[in-house]
Every structure is written in structure tokens, then in C-alpha cells.
């Protein structure tokens, strides 16, 4: 009977430590810019050594929509396409890693209201 409990505990621990058990968090940011402005949103003041940032869902109405590394850290840059007014949405994924596996990710939805 003891052996069954030990085996059950080991299986439970093994499943809990599985790399498929990624913790996902969600965040939302909103900005309003004119269609002649650029948006620069600081994602991180430092450059991640493990893991990183990527565009999870791309905006629809852009001339520039990308992640760059600048002096101040990792930033998301957005320039609306000429003449566009309305709402554009982009989703940025950040994955945290210990070098061997990804253990957490954050999906940040950036809602950009573009006015004249």
C-alpha cells in the first residue's frame, strides 16, 4: 500500500513539473494617438537573457508594427497607415525561460485608438 502512495506522489510531482504546464497571464494597455504620431511602448527596461518578446497577433492598419531593442530596453513601435483612424489591436507575447524550458508567458493586448 505504501508503494502505491509513493508511486502516486511521484506521478503527481512529475506531471506538475512538466514543461507543458506553462503559466499564462494577460494584461491590457490602451493608448490614443493621432494618425500623424508614432507610439513607442516600453516592454522591458532590460534585454531578457532567456525567453523574450514576439508579436503574437499583428495589428491590421500599420506602416510600422515591430519590437525593437533600444538604449532604454525592449520597445514596441507602432505607426498607423496613412489616413487610418479607428482602433488597432496588437498582442505581444513575453516568454520567460530558465534556459531549459519556458515556464511562463504573458500576453499583453495593446489597444491603439488612432484619431485625426
Coordinates of C-alpha atoms in Angstrom, one line a residue:
X1 CA 0.0 0.0 0.0
X2 CA 2.9 2.4 0.8
X3 CA 4.4 1.7 -2.6
X4 CA 1.2 2.7 -4.3
X5 CA 1.1 6.1 -2.4
X6 CA 4.7 6.8 -3.2
X7 CA 4.2 5.9 -6.9
X8 CA 1.1 8.2 -6.9
X9 CA 3.0 11.1 -5.4
X10 CA 5.9 10.7 -7.8
X11 CA 3.5 10.7 -10.8
X12 CA 1.7 13.8 -9.5
X13 CA 5.1 15.6 -9.0
X14 CA 6.2 14.6 -12.4
X15 CA 3.1 15.9 -14.1
X16 CA 3.3 19.2 -12.1
X17 CA 6.9 19.7 -13.3
X18 CA 6.0 19.0 -16.9
X19 CA 7.1 21.9 -19.2
X20 CA 3.6 21.8 -20.8
X21 CA 2.3 23.4 -17.5
X22 CA 3.0 27.0 -18.6
X23 CA 1.6 29.8 -16.5
X24 CA -0.1 32.4 -18.8
X25 CA -1.1 35.8 -17.7
X26 CA -2.9 38.5 -19.6
X27 CA -2.5 42.3 -19.4
X28 CA -4.1 45.1 -21.4
X29 CA -2.8 48.6 -22.3
X30 CA -4.7 51.4 -24.1
X31 CA -3.3 54.4 -25.9
X32 CA -4.7 57.2 -28.0
X33 CA -2.5 58.8 -30.7
X34 CA -3.2 60.9 -33.8
X35 CA -2.7 59.4 -37.2
X36 CA 0.4 61.5 -37.6
X37 CA 2.1 60.2 -34.4
X38 CA 4.1 57.2 -33.6
X39 CA 3.6 55.0 -30.5
X40 CA 6.6 53.7 -28.6
X41 CA 5.7 51.4 -25.7
X42 CA 8.4 50.2 -23.3
X43 CA 8.0 46.4 -22.8
X44 CA 11.1 45.9 -20.6
X45 CA 13.8 48.2 -19.3
X46 CA 16.3 45.4 -19.8
X47 CA 17.1 42.9 -22.5
X48 CA 16.0 39.4 -21.5
X49 CA 18.8 36.8 -21.4
X50 CA 16.4 33.9 -21.6
X51 CA 13.0 34.0 -23.3
X52 CA 11.9 37.2 -25.0
X53 CA 9.2 39.1 -26.8
X54 CA 7.3 38.4 -30.0
X55 CA 4.2 39.6 -31.8
X56 CA 1.5 37.1 -31.0
X57 CA -1.2 38.8 -33.2
X58 CA -0.2 41.5 -35.6
X59 CA -2.1 44.9 -35.9
X60 CA -4.1 45.4 -39.1
X61 CA -3.6 49.0 -40.0
X62 CA 0.1 49.9 -39.7
X63 CA 3.1 51.1 -41.5
X64 CA 5.3 50.0 -38.7
X65 CA 4.4 47.4 -36.0
X66 CA 7.5 45.8 -34.5
X67 CA 9.6 45.1 -31.5
X68 CA 13.0 46.7 -31.3
X69 CA 15.9 46.8 -28.8
X70 CA 16.9 50.4 -28.0
X71 CA 19.1 52.0 -25.4
X72 CA 16.3 52.1 -22.9
X73 CA 15.3 48.4 -23.4
X74 CA 12.8 46.4 -25.4
X75 CA 10.1 48.6 -27.0
X76 CA 7.1 48.1 -29.3
X77 CA 6.9 50.6 -32.1
X78 CA 3.7 51.4 -34.0
X79 CA 3.0 53.9 -36.8
X80 CA -0.5 53.8 -38.3
X81 CA -1.0 53.5 -42.0
X82 CA -1.6 56.9 -43.8
X83 CA -5.1 58.2 -43.3
X84 CA -6.2 55.5 -40.9
X85 CA -8.5 56.4 -38.0
X86 CA -10.1 53.9 -35.6
X87 CA -8.9 51.2 -33.3
X88 CA -6.0 48.8 -34.0
X89 CA -5.0 46.0 -31.7
X90 CA -1.8 44.1 -31.4
X91 CA -0.9 41.3 -28.9
X92 CA 2.6 40.9 -27.6
X93 CA 3.8 37.6 -26.1
X94 CA 6.6 37.5 -23.5
X95 CA 8.1 34.2 -22.6
X96 CA 10.1 33.7 -19.5
X97 CA 12.6 30.8 -19.6
X98 CA 15.3 29.3 -17.3
X99 CA 17.3 28.3 -20.4
X100 CA 16.0 24.8 -20.5
X101 CA 12.3 25.4 -20.7
X102 CA 9.7 28.1 -21.0
X103 CA 7.8 28.3 -17.7
X104 CA 5.6 31.4 -18.0
X105 CA 4.2 33.7 -20.7
X106 CA 2.4 37.0 -20.6
X107 CA 0.1 38.1 -23.5
X108 CA -0.2 41.9 -23.5
X109 CA -3.0 43.3 -25.6
X110 CA -2.3 46.8 -26.8
X111 CA -5.4 48.7 -27.9
X112 CA -4.4 51.7 -30.0
X113 CA -7.1 54.4 -30.7
X114 CA -6.0 56.4 -33.7
X115 CA -7.6 59.8 -34.2
X116 CA -7.2 62.6 -36.8

